[in-house]
Amino acid sequence: LQIGDRSVREISKLSSLTELYLAQCNNITDAGGQQLAKLVNLTLLDLSWCGRVTDVTIGAISSLVYLKTLEIARCGKVT
């Protein structure tokens, strides 16, 4: 299963979602990452090994006030 920006756009409609594991989804870029900001109830987000995600995505999800756990291991474009 290849999850990319289009899938994330659909997932972002699930506003009551609290946990989302997207580790090793290398087809997710900042375009999809920015859609994650719509998931206002997220408490856990795993973006580990998502090599195309950058600081743009991190900036977008910084508005998620309930986010307690953010996994970004091996995201080489995040500084």
JSON list of C-alpha atoms in Angstrom, two decimals:
[
{"chain": "A", "resi": 1, "resn": "LEU", "atom": "CA", "xyz": [0.00, 0.00, 0.00]},
{"chain": "A", "resi": 2, "resn": "GLN", "atom": "CA", "xyz": [1.45, 3.35, -1.06]},
{"chain": "A", "resi": 3, "resn": "ILE", "atom": "CA", "xyz": [0.20, 6.25, 1.01]},
{"chain": "A", "resi": 4, "resn": "GLY", "atom": "CA", "xyz": [0.91, 9.67, -0.46]},
{"chain": "A", "resi": 5, "resn": "ASP", "atom": "CA", "xyz": [-0.42, 13.20, -0.47]},
{"chain": "A", "resi": 6, "resn": "ARG", "atom": "CA", "xyz": [-3.76, 12.23, -2.01]},
{"chain": "A", "resi": 7, "resn": "SER", "atom": "CA", "xyz": [-4.36, 9.66, 0.74]},
{"chain": "A", "resi": 8, "resn": "VAL", "atom": "CA", "xyz": [-3.39, 12.14, 3.44]},
{"chain": "A", "resi": 9, "resn": "ARG", "atom": "CA", "xyz": [-5.84, 14.64, 1.99]},
{"chain": "A", "resi": 10, "resn": "GLU", "atom": "CA", "xyz": [-8.62, 12.05, 2.46]},
{"chain": "A", "resi": 11, "resn": "ILE", "atom": "CA", "xyz": [-7.39, 11.06, 5.92]},
{"chain": "A", "resi": 12, "resn": "SER", "atom": "CA", "xyz": [-7.41, 14.71, 6.96]},
{"chain": "A", "resi": 13, "resn": "LYS", "atom": "CA", "xyz": [-11.21, 14.66, 6.71]},
{"chain": "A", "resi": 14, "resn": "LEU", "atom": "CA", "xyz": [-11.35, 12.33, 9.74]},
{"chain": "A", "resi": 15, "resn": "SER", "atom": "CA", "xyz": [-11.43, 15.17, 12.26]},
{"chain": "A", "resi": 16, "resn": "SER", "atom": "CA", "xyz": [-11.97, 12.93, 15.30]},
{"chain": "A", "resi": 17, "resn": "LEU", "atom": "CA", "xyz": [-8.80, 10.90, 14.63]},
{"chain": "A", "resi": 18, "resn": "THR", "atom": "CA", "xyz": [-6.45, 10.91, 17.64]},
{"chain": "A", "resi": 19, "resn": "GLU", "atom": "CA", "xyz": [-3.55, 8.71, 16.50]},
{"chain": "A", "resi": 20, "resn": "LEU", "atom": "CA", "xyz": [-1.99, 8.40, 13.06]},
{"chain": "A", "resi": 21, "resn": "TYR", "atom": "CA", "xyz": [0.93, 6.21, 12.08]},
{"chain": "A", "resi": 22, "resn": "LEU", "atom": "CA", "xyz": [2.46, 7.13, 8.72]},
{"chain": "A", "resi": 23, "resn": "ALA", "atom": "CA", "xyz": [5.98, 5.78, 9.25]},
{"chain": "A", "resi": 24, "resn": "GLN", "atom": "CA", "xyz": [7.88, 4.88, 6.07]},
{"chain": "A", "resi": 25, "resn": "CYS", "atom": "CA", "xyz": [5.37, 6.59, 3.79]},
{"chain": "A", "resi": 26, "resn": "ASN", "atom": "CA", "xyz": [7.95, 8.09, 1.45]},
{"chain": "A", "resi": 27, "resn": "ASN", "atom": "CA", "xyz": [5.34, 9.43, -0.96]},
{"chain": "A", "resi": 28, "resn": "ILE", "atom": "CA", "xyz": [4.15, 12.03, 1.55]},
{"chain": "A", "resi": 29, "resn": "THR", "atom": "CA", "xyz": [5.50, 15.50, 0.81]},
{"chain": "A", "resi": 30, "resn": "ASP", "atom": "CA", "xyz": [4.86, 18.84, 2.48]},
{"chain": "A", "resi": 31, "resn": "ALA", "atom": "CA", "xyz": [1.68, 19.18, 0.42]},
{"chain": "A", "resi": 32, "resn": "GLY", "atom": "CA", "xyz": [0.26, 16.20, 2.29]},
{"chain": "A", "resi": 33, "resn": "GLY", "atom": "CA", "xyz": [1.96, 17.13, 5.53]},
{"chain": "A", "resi": 34, "resn": "GLN", "atom": "CA", "xyz": [0.20, 20.47, 5.61]},
{"chain": "A", "resi": 35, "resn": "GLN", "atom": "CA", "xyz": [-3.14, 18.66, 5.37]},
{"chain": "A", "resi": 36, "resn": "LEU", "atom": "CA", "xyz": [-2.37, 16.99, 8.70]},
{"chain": "A", "resi": 37, "resn": "ALA", "atom": "CA", "xyz": [-3.01, 20.33, 10.44]},
{"chain": "A", "resi": 38, "resn": "LYS", "atom": "CA", "xyz": [-6.73, 19.68, 9.87]},
{"chain": "A", "resi": 39, "resn": "LEU", "atom": "CA", "xyz": [-6.59, 16.75, 12.30]},
{"chain": "A", "resi": 40, "resn": "VAL", "atom": "CA", "xyz": [-7.13, 18.98, 15.31]},
{"chain": "A", "resi": 41, "resn": "ASN", "atom": "CA", "xyz": [-7.65, 16.10, 17.77]},
{"chain": "A", "resi": 42, "resn": "LEU", "atom": "CA", "xyz": [-4.39, 14.29, 17.06]},
{"chain": "A", "resi": 43, "resn": "THR", "atom": "CA", "xyz": [-2.44, 13.31, 20.16]},
{"chain": "A", "resi": 44, "resn": "LEU", "atom": "CA", "xyz": [0.09, 11.09, 18.36]},
{"chain": "A", "resi": 45, "resn": "LEU", "atom": "CA", "xyz": [1.61, 11.42, 14.90]},
{"chain": "A", "resi": 46, "resn": "ASP", "atom": "CA", "xyz": [4.33, 9.15, 13.55]},
{"chain": "A", "resi": 47, "resn": "LEU", "atom": "CA", "xyz": [6.11, 10.47, 10.47]},
{"chain": "A", "resi": 48, "resn": "SER", "atom": "CA", "xyz": [9.31, 8.45, 11.00]},
{"chain": "A", "resi": 49, "resn": "TRP", "atom": "CA", "xyz": [11.20, 7.62, 7.82]},
{"chain": "A", "resi": 50, "resn": "CYS", "atom": "CA", "xyz": [9.05, 10.00, 5.74]},
{"chain": "A", "resi": 51, "resn": "GLY", "atom": "CA", "xyz": [12.02, 11.32, 3.81]},
{"chain": "A", "resi": 52, "resn": "ARG", "atom": "CA", "xyz": [10.21, 13.97, 1.78]},
{"chain": "A", "resi": 53, "resn": "VAL", "atom": "CA", "xyz": [8.71, 15.78, 4.79]},
{"chain": "A", "resi": 54, "resn": "THR", "atom": "CA", "xyz": [10.46, 19.06, 5.73]},
{"chain": "A", "resi": 55, "resn": "ASP", "atom": "CA", "xyz": [10.20, 21.89, 8.23]},
{"chain": "A", "resi": 56, "resn": "VAL", "atom": "CA", "xyz": [7.17, 23.15, 6.28]},
{"chain": "A", "resi": 57, "resn": "THR", "atom": "CA", "xyz": [5.15, 20.20, 7.56]},
{"chain": "A", "resi": 58, "resn": "ILE", "atom": "CA", "xyz": [6.45, 20.63, 11.09]},
{"chain": "A", "resi": 59, "resn": "GLY", "atom": "CA", "xyz": [5.40, 24.29, 11.00]},
{"chain": "A", "resi": 60, "resn": "ALA", "atom": "CA", "xyz": [1.93, 23.34, 9.80]},
{"chain": "A", "resi": 61, "resn": "ILE", "atom": "CA", "xyz": [1.32, 20.75, 12.51]},
{"chain": "A", "resi": 62, "resn": "SER", "atom": "CA", "xyz": [2.67, 23.03, 15.23]},
{"chain": "A", "resi": 63, "resn": "SER", "atom": "CA", "xyz": [-0.89, 24.33, 15.55]},
{"chain": "A", "resi": 64, "resn": "LEU", "atom": "CA", "xyz": [-2.12, 20.94, 16.83]},
{"chain": "A", "resi": 65, "resn": "VAL", "atom": "CA", "xyz": [-2.65, 21.79, 20.49]},
{"chain": "A", "resi": 66, "resn": "TYR", "atom": "CA", "xyz": [-3.44, 18.22, 21.60]},
{"chain": "A", "resi": 67, "resn": "LEU", "atom": "CA", "xyz": [-0.40, 16.67, 19.94]},
{"chain": "A", "resi": 68, "resn": "LYS", "atom": "CA", "xyz": [1.70, 15.05, 22.67]},
{"chain": "A", "resi": 69, "resn": "THR", "atom": "CA", "xyz": [3.84, 12.63, 20.66]},
{"chain": "A", "resi": 70, "resn": "LEU", "atom": "CA", "xyz": [5.52, 13.43, 17.36]},
{"chain": "A", "resi": 71, "resn": "GLU", "atom": "CA", "xyz": [7.85, 10.85, 15.85]},
{"chain": "A", "resi": 72, "resn": "ILE", "atom": "CA", "xyz": [10.15, 12.23, 13.14]},
{"chain": "A", "resi": 73, "resn": "ALA", "atom": "CA", "xyz": [13.12, 9.86, 13.33]},
{"chain": "A", "resi": 74, "resn": "ARG", "atom": "CA", "xyz": [15.03, 9.57, 10.04]},
{"chain": "A", "resi": 75, "resn": "CYS", "atom": "CA", "xyz": [13.25, 12.53, 8.46]},
{"chain": "A", "resi": 76, "resn": "GLY", "atom": "CA", "xyz": [16.43, 13.85, 6.92]},
{"chain": "A", "resi": 77, "resn": "LYS", "atom": "CA", "xyz": [14.90, 17.07, 5.58]},
{"chain": "A", "resi": 78, "resn": "VAL", "atom": "CA", "xyz": [13.65, 18.19, 9.00]},
{"chain": "A", "resi": 79, "resn": "THR", "atom": "CA", "xyz": [16.14, 20.42, 10.76]}
]
